[in-house]
mmCIF file of C-alpha atoms in Angstrom:
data_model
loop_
_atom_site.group_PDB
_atom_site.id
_atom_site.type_symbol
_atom_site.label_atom_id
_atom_site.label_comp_id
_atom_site.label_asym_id
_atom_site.label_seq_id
_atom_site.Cartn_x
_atom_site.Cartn_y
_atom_site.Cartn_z
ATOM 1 C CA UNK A 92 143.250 -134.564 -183.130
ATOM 2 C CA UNK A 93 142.273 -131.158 -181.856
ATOM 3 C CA UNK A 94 141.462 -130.014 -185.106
ATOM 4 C CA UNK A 95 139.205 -132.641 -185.435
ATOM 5 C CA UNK A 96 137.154 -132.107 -182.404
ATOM 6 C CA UNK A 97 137.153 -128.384 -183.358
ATOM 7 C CA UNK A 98 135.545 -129.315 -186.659
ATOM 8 C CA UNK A 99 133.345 -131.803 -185.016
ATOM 9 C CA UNK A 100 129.883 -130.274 -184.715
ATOM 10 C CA UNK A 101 130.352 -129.194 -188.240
ATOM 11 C CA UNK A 102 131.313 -132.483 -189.571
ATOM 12 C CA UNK A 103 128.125 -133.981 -187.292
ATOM 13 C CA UNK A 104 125.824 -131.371 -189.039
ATOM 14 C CA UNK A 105 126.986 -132.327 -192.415
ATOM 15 C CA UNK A 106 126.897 -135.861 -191.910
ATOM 16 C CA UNK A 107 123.297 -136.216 -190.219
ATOM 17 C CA UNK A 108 122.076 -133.841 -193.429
ATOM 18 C CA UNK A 109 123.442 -136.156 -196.130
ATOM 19 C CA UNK A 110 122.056 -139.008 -194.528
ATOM 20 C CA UNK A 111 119.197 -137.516 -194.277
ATOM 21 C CA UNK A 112 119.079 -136.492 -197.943
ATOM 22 C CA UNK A 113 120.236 -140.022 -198.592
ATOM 23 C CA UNK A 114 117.307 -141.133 -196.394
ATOM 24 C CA UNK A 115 114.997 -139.126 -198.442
ATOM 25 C CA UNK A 116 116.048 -139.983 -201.896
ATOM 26 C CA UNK A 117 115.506 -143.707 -201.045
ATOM 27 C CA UNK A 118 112.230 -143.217 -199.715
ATOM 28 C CA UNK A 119 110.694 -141.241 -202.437
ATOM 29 C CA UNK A 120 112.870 -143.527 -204.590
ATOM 30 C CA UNK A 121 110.805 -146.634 -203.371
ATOM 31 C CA UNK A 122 107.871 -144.631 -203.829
ATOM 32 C CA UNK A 123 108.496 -144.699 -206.958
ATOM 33 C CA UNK A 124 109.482 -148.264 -207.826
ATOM 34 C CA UNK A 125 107.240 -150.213 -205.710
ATOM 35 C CA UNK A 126 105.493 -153.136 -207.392
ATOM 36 C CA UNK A 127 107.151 -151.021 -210.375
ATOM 37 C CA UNK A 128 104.495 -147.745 -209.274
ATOM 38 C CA UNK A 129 101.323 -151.156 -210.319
ATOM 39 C CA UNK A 130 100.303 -150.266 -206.413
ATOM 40 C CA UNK A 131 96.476 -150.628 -205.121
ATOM 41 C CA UNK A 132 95.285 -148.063 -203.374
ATOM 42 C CA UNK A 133 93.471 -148.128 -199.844
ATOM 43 C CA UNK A 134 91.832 -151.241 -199.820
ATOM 44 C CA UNK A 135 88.987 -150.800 -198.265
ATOM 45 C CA UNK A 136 86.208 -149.473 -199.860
ATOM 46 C CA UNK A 137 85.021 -145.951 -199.300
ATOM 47 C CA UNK A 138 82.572 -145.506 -196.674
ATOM 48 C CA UNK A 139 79.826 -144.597 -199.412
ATOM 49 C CA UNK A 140 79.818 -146.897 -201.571
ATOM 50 C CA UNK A 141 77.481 -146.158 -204.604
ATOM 51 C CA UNK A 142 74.796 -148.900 -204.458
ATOM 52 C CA UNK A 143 74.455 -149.405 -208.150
ATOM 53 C CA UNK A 144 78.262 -150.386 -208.267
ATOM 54 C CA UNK A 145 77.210 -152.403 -205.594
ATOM 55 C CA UNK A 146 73.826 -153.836 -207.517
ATOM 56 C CA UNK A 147 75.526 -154.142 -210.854
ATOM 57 C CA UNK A 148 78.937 -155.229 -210.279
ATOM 58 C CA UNK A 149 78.187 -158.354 -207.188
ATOM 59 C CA UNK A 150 75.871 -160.260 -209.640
ATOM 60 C CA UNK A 151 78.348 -162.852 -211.507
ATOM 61 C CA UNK A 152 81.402 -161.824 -208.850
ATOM 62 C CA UNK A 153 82.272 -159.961 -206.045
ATOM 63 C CA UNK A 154 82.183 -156.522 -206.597
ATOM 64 C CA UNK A 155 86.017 -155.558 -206.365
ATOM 65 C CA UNK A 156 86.923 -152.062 -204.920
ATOM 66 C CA UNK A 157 87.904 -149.342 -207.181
ATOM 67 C CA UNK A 158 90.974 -149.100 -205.109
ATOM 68 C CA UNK A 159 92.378 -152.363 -206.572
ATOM 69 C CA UNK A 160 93.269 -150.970 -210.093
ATOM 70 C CA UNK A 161 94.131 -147.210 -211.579
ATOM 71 C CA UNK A 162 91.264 -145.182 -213.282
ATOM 72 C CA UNK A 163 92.501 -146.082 -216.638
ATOM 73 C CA UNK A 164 91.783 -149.720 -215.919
ATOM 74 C CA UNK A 165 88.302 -149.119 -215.238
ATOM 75 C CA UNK A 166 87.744 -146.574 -218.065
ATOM 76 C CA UNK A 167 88.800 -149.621 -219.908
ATOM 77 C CA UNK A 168 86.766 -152.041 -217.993
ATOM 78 C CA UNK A 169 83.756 -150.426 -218.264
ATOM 79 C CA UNK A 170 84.019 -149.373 -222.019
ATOM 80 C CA UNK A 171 84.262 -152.917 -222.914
ATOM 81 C CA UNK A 172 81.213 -154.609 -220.795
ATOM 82 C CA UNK A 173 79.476 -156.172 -223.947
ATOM 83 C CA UNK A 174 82.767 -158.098 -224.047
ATOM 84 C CA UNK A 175 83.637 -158.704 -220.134
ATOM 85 C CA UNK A 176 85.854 -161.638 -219.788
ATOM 86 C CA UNK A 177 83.637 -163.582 -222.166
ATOM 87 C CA UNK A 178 80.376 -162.366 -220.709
ATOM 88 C CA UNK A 179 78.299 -159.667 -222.295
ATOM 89 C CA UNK A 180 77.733 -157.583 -218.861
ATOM 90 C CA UNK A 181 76.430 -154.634 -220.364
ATOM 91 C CA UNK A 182 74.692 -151.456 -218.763
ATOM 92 C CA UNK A 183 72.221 -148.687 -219.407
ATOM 93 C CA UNK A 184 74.119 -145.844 -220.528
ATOM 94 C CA UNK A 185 72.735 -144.081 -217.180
ATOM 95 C CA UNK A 186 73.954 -147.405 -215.167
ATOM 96 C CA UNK A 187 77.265 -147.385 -217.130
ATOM 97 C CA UNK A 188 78.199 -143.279 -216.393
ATOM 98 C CA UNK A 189 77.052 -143.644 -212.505
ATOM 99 C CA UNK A 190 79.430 -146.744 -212.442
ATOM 100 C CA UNK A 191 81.800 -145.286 -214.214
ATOM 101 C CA UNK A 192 82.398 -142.637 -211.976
ATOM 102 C CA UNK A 193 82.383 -144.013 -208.937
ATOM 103 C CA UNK A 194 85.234 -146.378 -209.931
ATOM 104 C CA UNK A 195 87.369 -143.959 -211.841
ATOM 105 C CA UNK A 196 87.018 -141.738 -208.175
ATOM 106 C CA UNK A 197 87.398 -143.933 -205.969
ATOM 107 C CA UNK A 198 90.774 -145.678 -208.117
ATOM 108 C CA UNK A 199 93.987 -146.628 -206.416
ATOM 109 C CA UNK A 200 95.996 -143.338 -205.803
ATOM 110 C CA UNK A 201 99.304 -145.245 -205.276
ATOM 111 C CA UNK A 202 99.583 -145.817 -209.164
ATOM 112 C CA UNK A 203 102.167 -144.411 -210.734
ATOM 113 C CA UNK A 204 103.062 -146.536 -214.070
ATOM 114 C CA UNK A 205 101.238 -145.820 -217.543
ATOM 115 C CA UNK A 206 100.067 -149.218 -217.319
ATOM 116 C CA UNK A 207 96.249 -150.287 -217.080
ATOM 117 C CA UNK A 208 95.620 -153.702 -217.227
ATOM 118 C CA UNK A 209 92.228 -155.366 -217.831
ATOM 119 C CA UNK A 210 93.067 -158.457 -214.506
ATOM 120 C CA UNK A 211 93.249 -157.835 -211.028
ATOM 121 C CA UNK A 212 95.652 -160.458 -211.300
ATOM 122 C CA UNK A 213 97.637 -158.943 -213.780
ATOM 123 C CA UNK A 214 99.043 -156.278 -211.681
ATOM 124 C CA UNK A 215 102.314 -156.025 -209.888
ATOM 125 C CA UNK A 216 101.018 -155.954 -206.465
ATOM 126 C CA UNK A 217 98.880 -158.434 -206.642
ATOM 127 C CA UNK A 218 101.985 -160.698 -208.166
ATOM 128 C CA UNK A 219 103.914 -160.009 -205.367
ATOM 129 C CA UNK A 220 101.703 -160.434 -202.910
ATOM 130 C CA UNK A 221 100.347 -163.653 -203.927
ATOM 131 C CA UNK A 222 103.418 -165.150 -205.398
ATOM 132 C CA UNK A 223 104.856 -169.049 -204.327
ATOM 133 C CA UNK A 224 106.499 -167.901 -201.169
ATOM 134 C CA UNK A 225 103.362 -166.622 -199.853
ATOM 135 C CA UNK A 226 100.869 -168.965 -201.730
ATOM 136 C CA UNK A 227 102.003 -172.152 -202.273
ATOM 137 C CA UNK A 228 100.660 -173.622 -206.026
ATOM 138 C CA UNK A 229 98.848 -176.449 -204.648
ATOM 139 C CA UNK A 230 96.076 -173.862 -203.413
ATOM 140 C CA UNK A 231 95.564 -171.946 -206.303
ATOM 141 C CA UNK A 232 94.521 -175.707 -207.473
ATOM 142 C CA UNK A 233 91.959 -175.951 -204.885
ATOM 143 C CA UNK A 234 88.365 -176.076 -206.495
ATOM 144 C CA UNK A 235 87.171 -174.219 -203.909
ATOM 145 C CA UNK A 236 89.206 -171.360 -204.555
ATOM 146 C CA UNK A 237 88.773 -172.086 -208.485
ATOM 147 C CA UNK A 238 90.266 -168.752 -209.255
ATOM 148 C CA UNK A 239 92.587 -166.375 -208.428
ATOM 149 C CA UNK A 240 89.709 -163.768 -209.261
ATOM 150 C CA UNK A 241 87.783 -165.884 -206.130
ATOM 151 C CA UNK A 242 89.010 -162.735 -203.360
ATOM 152 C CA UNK A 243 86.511 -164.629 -201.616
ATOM 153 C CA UNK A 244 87.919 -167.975 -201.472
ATOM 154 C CA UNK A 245 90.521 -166.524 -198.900
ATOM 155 C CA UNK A 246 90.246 -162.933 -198.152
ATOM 156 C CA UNK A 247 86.740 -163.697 -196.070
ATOM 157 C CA UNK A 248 85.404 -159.805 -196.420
ATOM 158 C CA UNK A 249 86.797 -159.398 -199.594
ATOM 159 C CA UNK A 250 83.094 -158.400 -200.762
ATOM 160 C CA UNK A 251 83.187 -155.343 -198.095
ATOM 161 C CA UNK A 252 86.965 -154.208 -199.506
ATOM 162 C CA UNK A 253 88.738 -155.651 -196.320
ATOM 163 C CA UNK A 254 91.680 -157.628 -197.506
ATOM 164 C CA UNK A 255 93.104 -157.486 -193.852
ATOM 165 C CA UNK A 256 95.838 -160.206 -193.037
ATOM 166 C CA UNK A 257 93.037 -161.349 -190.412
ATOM 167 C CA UNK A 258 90.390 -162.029 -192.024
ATOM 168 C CA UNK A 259 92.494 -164.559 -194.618
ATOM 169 C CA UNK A 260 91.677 -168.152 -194.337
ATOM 170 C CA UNK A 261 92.546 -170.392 -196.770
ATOM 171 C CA UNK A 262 90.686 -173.283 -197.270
ATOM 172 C CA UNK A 263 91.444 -176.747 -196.847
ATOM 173 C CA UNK B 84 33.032 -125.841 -207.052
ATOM 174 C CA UNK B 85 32.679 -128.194 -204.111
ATOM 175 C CA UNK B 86 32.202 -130.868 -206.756
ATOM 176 C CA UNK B 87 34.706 -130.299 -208.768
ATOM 177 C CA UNK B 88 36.578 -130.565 -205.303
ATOM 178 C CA UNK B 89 35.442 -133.642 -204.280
ATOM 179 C CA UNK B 90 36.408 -134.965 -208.001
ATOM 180 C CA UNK B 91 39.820 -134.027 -206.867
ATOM 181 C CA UNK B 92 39.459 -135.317 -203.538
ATOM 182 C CA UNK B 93 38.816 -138.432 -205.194
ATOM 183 C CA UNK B 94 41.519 -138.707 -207.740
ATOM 184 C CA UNK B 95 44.008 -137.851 -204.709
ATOM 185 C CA UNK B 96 42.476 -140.775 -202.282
ATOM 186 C CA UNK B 97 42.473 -143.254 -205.460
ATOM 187 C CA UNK B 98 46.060 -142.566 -205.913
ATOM 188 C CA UNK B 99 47.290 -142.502 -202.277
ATOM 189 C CA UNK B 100 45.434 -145.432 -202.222
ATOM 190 C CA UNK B 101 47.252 -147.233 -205.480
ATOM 191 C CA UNK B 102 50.611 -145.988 -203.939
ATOM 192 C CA UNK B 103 49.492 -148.238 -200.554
ATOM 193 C CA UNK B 104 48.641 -151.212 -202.041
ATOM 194 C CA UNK B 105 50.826 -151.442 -204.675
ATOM 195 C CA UNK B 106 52.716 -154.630 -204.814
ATOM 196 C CA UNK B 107 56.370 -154.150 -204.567
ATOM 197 C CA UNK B 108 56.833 -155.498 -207.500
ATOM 198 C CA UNK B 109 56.412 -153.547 -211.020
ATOM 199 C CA UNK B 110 54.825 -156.648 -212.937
ATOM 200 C CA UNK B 111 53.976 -160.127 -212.591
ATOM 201 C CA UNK B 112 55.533 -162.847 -214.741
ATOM 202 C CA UNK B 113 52.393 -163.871 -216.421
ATOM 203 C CA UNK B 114 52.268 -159.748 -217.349
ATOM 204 C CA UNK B 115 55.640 -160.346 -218.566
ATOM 205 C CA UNK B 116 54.773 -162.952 -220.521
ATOM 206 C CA UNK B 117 51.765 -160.648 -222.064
ATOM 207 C CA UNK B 118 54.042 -158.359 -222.940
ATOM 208 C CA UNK B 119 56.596 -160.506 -224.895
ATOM 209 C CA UNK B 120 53.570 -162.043 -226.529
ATOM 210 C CA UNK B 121 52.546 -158.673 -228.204
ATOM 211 C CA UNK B 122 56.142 -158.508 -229.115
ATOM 212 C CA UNK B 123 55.657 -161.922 -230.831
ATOM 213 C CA UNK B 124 52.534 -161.284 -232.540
ATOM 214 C CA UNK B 125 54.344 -158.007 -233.582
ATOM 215 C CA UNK B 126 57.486 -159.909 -234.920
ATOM 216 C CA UNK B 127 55.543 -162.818 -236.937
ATOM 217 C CA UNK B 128 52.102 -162.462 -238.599
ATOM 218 C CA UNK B 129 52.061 -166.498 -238.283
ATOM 219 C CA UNK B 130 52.930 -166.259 -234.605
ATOM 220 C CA UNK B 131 50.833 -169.399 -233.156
ATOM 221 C CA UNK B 132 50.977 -168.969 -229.295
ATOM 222 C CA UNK B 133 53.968 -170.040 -227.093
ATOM 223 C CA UNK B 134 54.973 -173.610 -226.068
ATOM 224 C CA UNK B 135 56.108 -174.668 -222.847
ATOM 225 C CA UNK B 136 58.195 -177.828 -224.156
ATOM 226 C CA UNK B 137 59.838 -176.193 -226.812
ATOM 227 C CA UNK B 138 61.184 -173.312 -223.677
ATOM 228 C CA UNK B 139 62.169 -176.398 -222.161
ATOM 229 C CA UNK B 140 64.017 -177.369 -224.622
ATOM 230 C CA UNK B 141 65.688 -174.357 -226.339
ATOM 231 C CA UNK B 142 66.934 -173.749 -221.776
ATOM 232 C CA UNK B 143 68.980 -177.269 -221.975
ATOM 233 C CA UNK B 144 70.021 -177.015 -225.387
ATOM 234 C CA UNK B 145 73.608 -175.401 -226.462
ATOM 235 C CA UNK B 146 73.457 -173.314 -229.133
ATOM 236 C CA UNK B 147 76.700 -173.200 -230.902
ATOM 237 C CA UNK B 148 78.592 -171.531 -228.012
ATOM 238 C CA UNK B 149 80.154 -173.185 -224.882
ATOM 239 C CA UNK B 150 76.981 -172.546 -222.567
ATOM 240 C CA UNK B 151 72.795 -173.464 -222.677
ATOM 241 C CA UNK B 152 71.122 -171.309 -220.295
ATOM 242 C CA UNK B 153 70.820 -174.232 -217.888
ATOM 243 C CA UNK B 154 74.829 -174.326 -217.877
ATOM 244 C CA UNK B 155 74.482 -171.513 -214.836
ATOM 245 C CA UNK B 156 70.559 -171.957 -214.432
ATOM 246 C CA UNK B 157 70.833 -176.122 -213.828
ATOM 247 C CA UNK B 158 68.520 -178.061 -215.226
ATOM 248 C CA UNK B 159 66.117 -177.445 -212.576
ATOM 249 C CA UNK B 160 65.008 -173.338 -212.620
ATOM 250 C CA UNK B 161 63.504 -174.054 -208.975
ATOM 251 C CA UNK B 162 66.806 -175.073 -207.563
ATOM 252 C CA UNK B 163 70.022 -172.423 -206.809
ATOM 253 C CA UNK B 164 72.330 -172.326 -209.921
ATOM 254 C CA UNK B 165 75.944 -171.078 -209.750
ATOM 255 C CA UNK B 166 77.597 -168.869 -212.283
ATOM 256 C CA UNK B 167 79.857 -171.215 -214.569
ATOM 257 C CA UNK B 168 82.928 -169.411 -214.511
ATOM 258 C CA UNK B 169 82.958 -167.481 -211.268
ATOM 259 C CA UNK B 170 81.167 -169.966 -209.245
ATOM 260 C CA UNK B 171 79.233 -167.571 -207.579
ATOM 261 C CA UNK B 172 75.550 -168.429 -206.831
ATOM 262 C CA UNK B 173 72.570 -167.297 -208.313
ATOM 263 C CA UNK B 174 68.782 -167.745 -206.997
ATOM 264 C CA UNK B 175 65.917 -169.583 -208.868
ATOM 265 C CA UNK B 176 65.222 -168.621 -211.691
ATOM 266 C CA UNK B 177 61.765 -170.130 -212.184
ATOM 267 C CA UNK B 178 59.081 -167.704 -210.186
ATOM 268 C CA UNK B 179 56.910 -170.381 -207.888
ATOM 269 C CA UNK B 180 60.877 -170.635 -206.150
ATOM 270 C CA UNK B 181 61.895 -166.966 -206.796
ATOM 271 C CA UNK B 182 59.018 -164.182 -206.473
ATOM 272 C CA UNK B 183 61.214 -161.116 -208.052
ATOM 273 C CA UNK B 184 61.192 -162.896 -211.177
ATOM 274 C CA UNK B 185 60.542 -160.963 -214.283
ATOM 275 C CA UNK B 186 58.910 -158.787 -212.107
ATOM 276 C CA UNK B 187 61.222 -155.986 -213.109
ATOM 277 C CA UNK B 188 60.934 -155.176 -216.789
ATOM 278 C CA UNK B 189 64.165 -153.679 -216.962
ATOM 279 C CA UNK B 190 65.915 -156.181 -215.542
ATOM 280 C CA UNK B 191 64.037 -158.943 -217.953
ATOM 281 C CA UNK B 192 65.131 -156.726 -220.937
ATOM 282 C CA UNK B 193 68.702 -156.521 -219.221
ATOM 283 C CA UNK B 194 69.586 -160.232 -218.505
ATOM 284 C CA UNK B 195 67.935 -161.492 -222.020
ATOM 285 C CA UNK B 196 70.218 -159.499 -223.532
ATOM 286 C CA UNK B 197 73.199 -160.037 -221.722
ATOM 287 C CA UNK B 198 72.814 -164.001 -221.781
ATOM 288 C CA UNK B 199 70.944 -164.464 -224.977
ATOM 289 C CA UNK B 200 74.589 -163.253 -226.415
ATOM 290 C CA UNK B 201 76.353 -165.102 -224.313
ATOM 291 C CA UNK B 202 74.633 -168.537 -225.281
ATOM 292 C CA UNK B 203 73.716 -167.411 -228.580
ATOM 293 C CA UNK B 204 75.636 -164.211 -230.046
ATOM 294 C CA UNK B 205 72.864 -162.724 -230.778
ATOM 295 C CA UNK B 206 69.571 -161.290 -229.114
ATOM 296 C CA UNK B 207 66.504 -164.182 -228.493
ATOM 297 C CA UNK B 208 63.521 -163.390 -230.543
ATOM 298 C CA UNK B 209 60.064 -162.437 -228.330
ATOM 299 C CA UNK B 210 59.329 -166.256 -229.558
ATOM 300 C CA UNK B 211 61.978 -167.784 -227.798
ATOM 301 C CA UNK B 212 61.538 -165.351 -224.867
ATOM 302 C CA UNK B 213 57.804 -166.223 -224.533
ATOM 303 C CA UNK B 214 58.833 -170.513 -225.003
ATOM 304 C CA UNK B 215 61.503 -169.918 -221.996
ATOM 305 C CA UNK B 216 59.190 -168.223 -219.928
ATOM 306 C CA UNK B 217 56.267 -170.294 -220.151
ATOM 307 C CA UNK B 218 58.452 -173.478 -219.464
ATOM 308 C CA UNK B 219 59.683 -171.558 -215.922
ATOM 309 C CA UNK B 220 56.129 -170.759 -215.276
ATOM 310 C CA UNK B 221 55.503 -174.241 -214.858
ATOM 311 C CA UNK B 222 58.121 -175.533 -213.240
ATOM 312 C CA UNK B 223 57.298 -176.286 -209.854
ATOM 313 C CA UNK B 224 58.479 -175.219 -206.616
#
């Protein structure tokens, strides 16, 4: 018993320091594996926003931040605009390297898997966050949100990069 | 000396005064329409003029691929149309209900090209150009 209270501070030390190590692992472990590293970045847009991303990219949709995919994704998105989700949406070269740019510096940061899909949609986050315990089917159905590419439909500022909890409403 | 001043003088007031008045716009659409027309006459030796009715009808008309130009225009260029797939709205297209209509020659060359593939898969000839734009120019407001 003694002995015990003797080694006590000891043993408190050493117990308080794996925890913490334990602590840490975790943390940087879920760093790591959140949404499988498929994480957005900041959502909302950076204060200056380049105005021919702005122009060019909130003609046919909303123009969706940079934030919301990796800079692979974009590199991708943008080489391909001739062919962009069945539109030809192409640029000026000058247009297309501005644009460019912007979006591959402004890309999520939180992004840690190889992957770099083409959809929004497609990504882990966005899965999670929008799957049938938060959204129930029956909206997605909802002509006037058409989409799950419609931001808009729901996330009200959507166009300014504010998904904010909010500023949701879903409509009836 | 002082005349070759005043010459200068004069050049400067002429273009301060061009910068003034300058409409905020870089063309109009019937300049627009000019220019696609010496396209045309470029393209065809036979090229005979453009025709409002056949615009009219080459806008409605599918052409092999899922859309016509009115499938996002609507078959009225002075009303709103709405993008097919993304739903999102887009203003007049025909100018008496839209002045920055093909007033911006780089966005004309832009959008013909862009949609002319979409509806066609291929780029619109300065004939079929010239048709669609002297159809909008006289649609009424």
């Amino acid at each position: 018993m003694s002995k015990y209270y003797k080694n006590f501070p000891r043993r408190l030390v050493s117990a308080l320091l794996v925890m913490g190590a334990t602590m840490s692992i975790a943390q940087a472990g879920d760093r790591v594996e959140k949404y499988s590293g498929e994480n957005r970045g900041k959502p909302a847009q950076p204060s200056q926003v380049n105005a021919k991303f702005q122009q060019e990219c909130s003609t046919c949709h909303i123009a969706y931040s940079p934030g919301l995919l990796p800079a692979a994704s974009w590199r991708k998105v943008m080489s391909g605009l001739d062919k962009h989700f069945g539109s030809d949406a192409s640029l000026t070269d000058q247009e297309d390297k501005e644009i460019t740019a912007f979006l591959v510096n402004n890309a999520s940061n939180r992004w840690n898997a190889s992957t770099a899909p083409l959809r929004i949609t497609e990504t882990a986050w966005f899965k999670h966050k929008h799957d049938s315990h938060e959204i129930p089917q029956a909206i997605w159905k909802n002509p006037k949100v058409k989409s799950p590419a419609n931001c808009a439909a729901c996330h009200q500022q959507a166009d300014r990069g504010d998904f904010s909890e909010r500023n949701i409403k879903i409509p009836k | 000396m002082f005349r070759e001043f005043n010459v200068t003088l004069v050049c400067a007031l002429v273009v301060v005064a061009g910068l003034i008045s300058s409409p905020a716009f870089a063309q109009t659409p019937e300049e627009a329409l000019a220019a696609i027309q010496s396209d045309a006459a470029k393209a065809a030796s036979d090229f005979k003029g453009f025709s409002a009715a056949r615009g009219e009808n080459f806008f409605k008309t599918k052409h092999g691929n899922e859309w016509s130009c009115a499938s996002c225009h609507t078959e009225n260029p002075a009303a709103p149309g709405k993008h097919a797939k993304t739903g999102k709205v887009i203003q007049p297209f025909a100018p008496s209900a839209n002045a920055e209509r093909f007033t911006d020659p780089g966005k004309v060359a832009k959008w013909f090209k862009r949609n002319c593939n979409d509806v066609l898969d291929r780029v619109c000839t300065p004939q079929e150009k010239g048709d669609v734009l002297a159809y909008l120019l006289t649609v009424k407001k």
